[in-house]
Amino acid sequence: MNDLFSSFQTSSKEEWIAILKKELKGESIDTLNKFNRVEEITFPSYFHREDQQNAFSDPGLAPYTRGIQPKNNDWTIATSFRITDEKTSNLEIISALMSGTDHLILEAGSNEAINFEILLQEVGLSFIHTTFRARSVEQISSFLEFTKDASVLIEYQHNETLLGKAAAFSKPNVKLFQIDASSVQQAGGTTWQELSIALAEGHDILVKQLDLGIDPDTAAANIHFTFGIGSKYFFELSKIRAFRTCWAKIVQAYNPKHTCSLAATITARTTFVNVSLKDPYTNLLRQTTEAMSAVLGGIQHLNIQPYDWYSQKPNTVFTRRMATNISLLLKEESYLQIVADPAGGSYALDSLTETIAERAWSSFQWIERNGGISDPEVRKTLSSEIEEKAGMRGNEVKEKTEKRIGINIFPNPEQINTNWTAIPACWNNLNPLILEEIV
């Protein structure tokens, strides 16, 4: 490899900028610096090796900025199912598994008991991952008893309640506590707002486990994170890398015995901020680029939700399959799972990663200084700041300074007669942001 590099002539930053100015044909080089008004971050679209301040560790090494996997970039293809009738859902699950899904996300439709024997009949749980979005502790207990040693992740809105069951439910194959930061993104928050709240909530549940006598390694292993994926490609990619850096810093402070305890388990989930029900097929393009940014950021699980998941007239048999196909395309045609840290070597992305990490860490420190994430005044302030950002995003779409095909430009000439159903409330009961509804 060293011989390969030596065969190419290196260029200085001055030489490189001279070439850039020539290609710009009289335009100022400052036009290559992009400022995101909502994020309040300037993103230089050109960088030279001389600009690199800190070199990140290799993939698979702490603090895992470049990913937790040293040899590849593989992820699971997670598909969502609403459980209303076990027999019907079982047929849907088997069909999805035969179509390429290797991670089931099971959403309980009510608080009633679920017959997992019927729901997961002929499903080889030991060969896949399963996430259970539960409505009650009793459902979780029944699910864990059925799945035994299979790899599972639990999603439950009341982590405080689960703390009392941590001793009974905690096992090496179980991620018991979900930190759902995707609800911040769905509310219109920035990347660093999403990260700072995830860090604060993750730290809160980590400390509470330690207070119960759980060791740092087990406590960290019990936690998993879910992030939303937005439309700003480079920001979303860098966001994932930035979070791993910050989370490793938090866990390290509690002196775990194993370095791998610093690695965050991350599920990336498409949300509905940019989705259009009036021009449905544009969603496939949006979800592809969103998914690609998450994959290049190095997530473990990718959940592309059917774009009509909250439509009055859903066709989830089709949209669920299309969602699965996006992941298959990124794997089987683009081979993004093969190369460890495909975004490695981009100095501009490294700089953006550091900037987002610094903003997120600063916000996290403010939360901790002012009473922690459970403090009502802290939550009120954070909610107000997120609402402000959501308003800015809405105004950009209204004024067409941010363009969305099928939403505020190039409307679909075909009339699609469907509307949104109620999307669940977001973080701290904030209203979800749906840009299509604003226009």
XYZ file of C-alpha atoms in Angstrom:
439
model
C 0.000 0.000 0.000
C 2.884 2.368 0.756
C 4.231 1.816 -2.757
C 0.835 2.753 -4.170
C 0.766 6.066 -2.320
C 4.340 6.928 -3.254
C 3.481 6.654 -6.935
C 1.217 9.721 -6.691
C 2.567 13.234 -6.382
C 1.343 15.134 -3.325
C 0.100 18.707 -3.569
C 0.204 21.457 -0.977
C -2.870 23.294 0.209
C -1.799 26.390 -1.724
C -1.512 24.412 -4.957
C -4.889 22.821 -4.403
C -6.630 26.144 -3.698
C -5.044 27.616 -6.835
C -6.666 24.850 -8.874
C -10.016 25.407 -7.141
C -9.913 29.137 -7.947
C -9.140 28.371 -11.558
C -12.120 26.008 -11.797
C -14.416 28.598 -10.170
C -13.669 30.972 -13.095
C -13.713 34.211 -11.147
C -16.191 33.277 -8.421
C -15.043 33.704 -4.842
C -13.762 30.583 -3.157
C -16.031 31.524 -0.232
C -18.954 30.199 -2.270
C -17.685 26.722 -1.361
C -18.389 27.407 2.323
C -21.970 26.385 3.062
C -23.811 27.831 6.071
C -26.796 25.928 7.455
C -29.009 28.492 9.156
C -31.036 25.958 11.151
C -28.008 24.025 12.377
C -25.999 27.237 12.858
C -22.993 25.472 11.371
C -20.697 26.459 8.506
C -19.652 23.479 6.421
C -16.611 23.984 4.151
C -17.047 21.767 1.115
C -13.323 21.627 0.525
C -10.601 20.577 2.928
C -6.950 19.634 2.666
C -4.936 17.253 4.773
C -3.139 20.240 6.283
C -6.476 21.363 7.784
C -6.912 18.159 9.764
C -6.500 18.945 13.459
C -7.032 15.494 14.952
C -6.757 12.104 13.292
C -9.531 9.701 14.274
C -8.767 6.158 15.410
C -9.231 3.288 12.986
C -12.631 1.568 12.630
C -13.231 -0.866 15.471
C -11.079 1.065 17.941
C -12.213 3.390 20.732
C -13.717 5.969 20.741
C -15.332 4.348 17.686
C -15.797 7.589 15.738
C -15.235 5.674 12.513
C -17.464 2.763 13.487
C -17.440 -0.212 15.833
C -16.706 -2.816 13.146
C -13.046 -3.222 12.136
C -13.504 -5.304 8.990
C -16.791 -4.294 7.370
C -19.768 -1.940 7.582
C -22.651 -4.407 7.719
C -26.047 -3.551 9.180
C -29.332 -5.347 9.750
C -32.362 -4.705 7.535
C -35.105 -3.878 10.040
C -38.761 -4.034 8.998
C -41.715 -2.723 11.019
C -44.918 -4.632 11.821
C -47.978 -3.516 13.773
C -49.310 -6.475 15.751
C -53.100 -6.642 15.765
C -53.801 -10.239 14.734
C -51.028 -12.766 15.375
C -51.860 -15.075 12.453
C -52.030 -12.266 9.903
C -48.856 -10.661 11.225
C -47.064 -14.017 11.113
C -47.752 -14.316 7.379
C -46.435 -10.779 6.854
C -43.318 -11.565 8.890
C -42.550 -14.767 6.979
C -42.998 -12.923 3.682
C -40.627 -10.144 4.792
C -37.983 -12.628 5.952
C -38.163 -14.377 2.592
C -37.693 -10.982 0.906
C -34.460 -10.026 2.660
C -35.412 -8.760 6.116
C -33.144 -9.954 8.936
C -34.432 -7.750 11.749
C -38.054 -7.641 12.898
C -39.518 -4.600 14.632
C -42.718 -5.729 16.345
C -45.030 -2.961 17.505
C -47.709 -3.977 19.978
C -51.102 -2.626 18.937
C -52.555 -2.630 22.462
C -51.799 -3.542 26.071
C -53.319 -6.993 25.630
C -51.274 -10.171 25.856
C -49.623 -11.323 22.616
C -49.402 -14.977 21.634
C -45.782 -15.125 20.502
C -46.081 -18.840 19.690
C -48.452 -17.923 16.854
C -46.880 -14.578 15.959
C -43.371 -15.989 15.512
C -44.212 -19.476 14.313
C -41.476 -20.861 12.021
C -39.305 -17.792 12.626
C -35.674 -18.667 13.407
C -35.050 -16.034 16.066
C -31.485 -17.179 16.664
C -30.557 -16.131 13.110
C -31.995 -12.608 13.201
C -32.423 -9.564 15.454
C -35.791 -8.652 16.924
C -36.939 -5.331 18.366
C -40.104 -5.327 20.468
C -41.981 -2.021 20.845
C -44.025 -2.921 23.923
C -47.054 -1.354 25.589
C -46.643 -3.046 28.993
C -44.060 -4.687 31.236
C -46.099 -7.906 31.095
C -45.678 -7.996 27.313
C -41.911 -7.551 27.704
C -41.711 -10.356 30.242
C -43.657 -12.701 27.967
C -41.531 -11.719 24.963
C -38.206 -12.304 26.734
C -39.403 -15.644 28.077
C -40.295 -16.729 24.538
C -37.160 -15.438 22.750
C -34.745 -16.981 25.286
C -31.177 -16.357 24.015
C -32.025 -14.602 20.740
C -30.674 -11.090 20.123
C -33.412 -8.640 21.095
C -33.876 -4.916 21.655
C -36.680 -3.512 23.808
C -38.491 -0.243 23.092
C -40.671 0.960 25.956
C -41.650 4.523 26.785
C -41.148 4.113 30.531
C -37.488 3.290 31.200
C -37.996 4.220 34.860
C -40.446 1.335 35.209
C -38.013 -1.068 33.560
C -35.283 -0.130 36.034
C -37.158 -2.101 38.677
C -37.011 -5.150 36.390
C -33.390 -4.706 35.286
C -32.082 -7.574 37.404
C -34.714 -9.980 36.068
C -34.644 -8.869 32.429
C -30.957 -8.064 31.940
C -29.127 -10.650 29.821
C -26.133 -10.420 27.440
C -28.421 -10.802 24.423
C -30.926 -8.127 25.553
C -30.735 -4.358 25.012
C -33.279 -3.331 27.618
C -33.272 0.482 27.609
C -33.967 2.434 24.430
C -33.004 6.086 24.127
C -35.275 7.340 21.353
C -33.652 10.479 19.936
C -35.547 10.080 16.657
C -38.481 11.820 18.350
C -36.312 14.950 18.631
C -35.579 14.848 14.910
C -39.258 14.233 14.098
C -40.116 17.339 16.137
C -37.788 19.423 13.951
C -34.664 19.527 16.128
C -31.115 19.928 14.889
C -28.476 17.201 14.774
C -26.747 18.515 17.894
C -30.034 18.909 19.788
C -30.835 15.298 18.978
C -27.393 14.160 20.132
C -27.298 16.213 23.342
C -30.682 14.870 24.468
C -29.606 11.326 23.598
C -26.404 11.796 25.606
C -28.291 13.231 28.583
C -30.972 10.529 28.615
C -28.386 7.818 28.050
C -26.254 9.159 30.877
C -29.283 9.368 33.149
C -30.259 5.724 32.664
C -26.603 4.658 32.918
C -26.182 6.342 36.313
C -29.478 4.967 37.626
C -28.339 1.444 36.771
C -25.040 2.034 38.555
C -26.983 3.231 41.604
C -28.755 -0.144 41.604
C -25.397 -1.908 41.839
C -25.128 -2.889 38.160
C -21.528 -2.755 36.944
C -20.555 -0.180 34.261
C -20.021 -2.758 31.505
C -23.446 -4.357 31.970
C -25.154 -0.988 32.422
C -23.702 0.339 29.157
C -24.532 -2.889 27.329
C -28.189 -2.587 28.407
C -28.626 0.683 26.473
C -29.334 1.208 22.784
C -30.047 4.372 20.813
C -32.433 5.251 17.996
C -31.774 8.254 15.765
C -33.901 9.804 13.079
C -32.484 10.400 9.617
C -32.975 13.797 8.035
C -32.427 15.168 4.559
C -29.074 16.906 5.122
C -26.846 14.118 3.865
C -23.448 15.129 5.261
C -24.878 16.367 8.553
C -26.726 13.094 9.154
C -23.658 11.026 8.314
C -21.434 13.091 10.610
C -24.062 13.088 13.367
C -23.749 9.329 13.843
C -19.956 9.500 14.014
C -20.095 12.429 16.434
C -22.446 10.622 18.783
C -20.234 7.561 19.095
C -17.326 9.825 20.068
C -19.332 11.603 22.772
C -20.967 8.472 24.183
C -17.607 6.724 24.498
C -16.388 9.726 26.500
C -19.304 9.402 28.932
C -18.966 5.656 29.478
C -15.183 5.933 29.877
C -15.715 8.244 32.846
C -17.137 5.277 34.799
C -14.084 3.066 34.191
C -15.587 -0.020 32.527
C -13.359 -3.089 32.409
C -13.866 -3.680 28.689
C -13.146 -1.185 25.933
C -16.038 -2.536 23.867
C -18.411 -1.093 26.490
C -17.679 2.337 25.002
C -19.302 1.334 21.698
C -22.863 2.590 21.210
C -25.506 0.360 19.634
C -27.385 2.529 17.131
C -30.562 2.033 15.124
C -31.211 4.633 12.411
C -34.875 5.153 11.580
C -36.424 7.185 8.788
C -38.991 9.672 10.061
C -41.751 11.623 8.337
C -40.527 15.230 8.361
C -39.821 15.177 4.622
C -42.315 12.536 3.511
C -45.001 13.392 0.946
C -48.266 11.463 0.726
C -49.355 13.558 -2.270
C -46.304 12.577 -4.344
C -45.495 9.159 -2.896
C -42.783 7.889 -5.215
C -40.449 10.802 -4.418
C -40.231 9.260 -0.953
C -38.236 6.340 -2.331
C -35.540 8.760 -3.484
C -35.534 10.612 -0.174
C -35.419 7.450 1.881
C -32.564 6.079 -0.227
C -30.326 9.094 0.407
C -31.346 9.209 4.071
C -30.563 5.525 4.482
C -27.257 5.917 2.686
C -26.138 8.707 5.026
C -26.952 6.516 8.048
C -25.137 3.525 6.584
C -22.042 5.572 5.772
C -22.153 6.854 9.347
C -21.769 3.262 10.551
C -25.035 2.265 12.242
C -25.808 -1.316 13.301
C -29.518 -1.437 12.451
C -31.425 0.375 9.691
C -35.195 0.768 9.938
C -36.649 2.365 6.809
C -40.263 2.883 7.763
C -42.980 2.537 5.099
C -43.590 6.088 3.941
C -47.364 5.646 4.338
C -47.079 4.239 7.878
C -49.294 7.083 9.105
C -51.474 7.472 6.033
C -55.261 7.189 6.125
C -55.028 4.829 3.154
C -51.828 2.831 3.619
C -50.546 0.217 1.235
C -47.932 -1.195 3.550
C -47.553 -4.499 1.693
C -46.008 -2.479 -1.146
C -44.271 0.272 0.845
C -42.784 -2.179 3.359
C -41.278 -4.179 0.492
C -39.917 -0.994 -1.124
C -38.310 -0.037 2.185
C -36.603 -3.429 2.374
C -35.465 -3.112 -1.214
C -33.631 0.141 -0.465
C -31.391 -1.640 2.032
C -30.916 -4.537 -0.374
C -29.912 -2.106 -3.103
C -27.341 -0.453 -0.826
C -25.930 -3.879 -0.015
C -26.286 -6.018 -3.120
C -25.662 -3.327 -5.747
C -23.603 -0.699 -3.922
C -21.688 -3.027 -1.558
C -21.658 -0.422 1.202
C -21.572 -3.200 3.791
C -18.185 -4.478 2.658
C -15.882 -1.512 3.302
C -15.202 -0.425 6.883
C -15.949 3.300 7.242
C -16.656 4.129 3.579
C -16.600 7.850 4.449
C -13.085 7.631 5.898
C -10.512 9.967 4.398
C -12.855 12.900 3.869
C -11.299 15.746 5.823
C -14.423 17.894 5.348
C -16.598 15.209 6.958
C -14.066 14.779 9.761
C -14.283 18.514 10.436
C -18.101 18.465 10.380
C -18.077 15.471 12.751
C -15.931 17.401 15.221
C -18.117 20.515 14.942
C -21.359 18.615 15.616
C -19.707 16.708 18.483
C -18.550 19.980 20.066
C -22.023 21.558 19.791
C -23.698 18.434 21.171
C -21.223 18.107 24.045
C -21.630 21.767 24.966
C -25.418 21.372 25.055
C -25.092 18.145 27.077
C -22.905 19.938 29.617
C -25.510 22.697 29.924
C -28.194 20.075 30.619
C -26.076 18.441 33.323
C -25.150 21.764 34.950
C -28.779 22.812 35.208
C -30.223 19.768 36.917
C -30.139 17.027 34.298
C -32.585 15.862 31.664
C -35.333 15.136 34.224
C -35.472 18.729 35.426
C -38.754 20.369 34.286
C -37.138 23.723 33.509
C -34.401 22.076 31.451
C -36.970 20.152 29.458
C -39.058 23.282 28.974
C -36.046 25.212 27.650
C -34.986 22.389 25.331
C -38.548 22.032 24.026
C -38.735 25.756 23.299
C -35.435 25.617 21.391
C -36.601 22.633 19.336
C -39.883 24.387 18.502
C -37.882 27.390 17.321
C -35.879 25.187 14.948
C -39.048 23.481 13.710
C -40.487 26.907 12.932
C -37.381 27.825 10.969
C -37.636 24.623 8.933
C -41.287 25.315 8.200
C -40.574 28.885 7.089
C -37.794 27.722 4.778
C -40.206 25.370 3.026
C -42.939 28.018 2.838
C -40.516 30.565 1.375
C -38.949 27.915 -0.892
C -35.429 28.643 0.299
C -35.447 24.894 0.986
C -36.940 22.986 -1.928
C -38.780 19.678 -1.640
C -40.003 18.044 -4.831
C -43.663 17.142 -4.512
C -44.014 19.281 -1.403
C -43.270 22.893 -2.352
C -42.063 22.570 -5.963
C -43.115 20.407 -8.920
C -46.377 19.157 -7.389
C -47.666 15.792 -8.470
C -50.165 16.349 -11.345
C -51.997 13.219 -10.223
C -54.405 13.823 -7.356
C -53.695 11.469 -4.445
C -56.688 11.365 -2.123
C -55.178 10.571 1.256
C -54.159 12.433 4.393
C -52.064 11.911 7.487
C -53.372 10.106 10.531
C -52.226 11.198 13.970
C -48.475 10.715 14.379
C -47.463 9.998 17.995
C -46.244 12.965 20.029
C -42.518 13.556 19.954
C -39.962 14.193 22.682
C -41.514 15.856 25.741
C -44.906 15.769 23.964
C -43.807 18.133 21.200
C -45.874 18.146 18.026
C -44.397 16.207 15.095
C -43.133 18.293 12.180
C -44.614 17.295 8.792
C -43.441 19.758 6.161
C -46.129 18.665 3.690
C -48.812 19.817 6.127
C -47.234 23.274 6.446
C -47.221 24.165 2.752
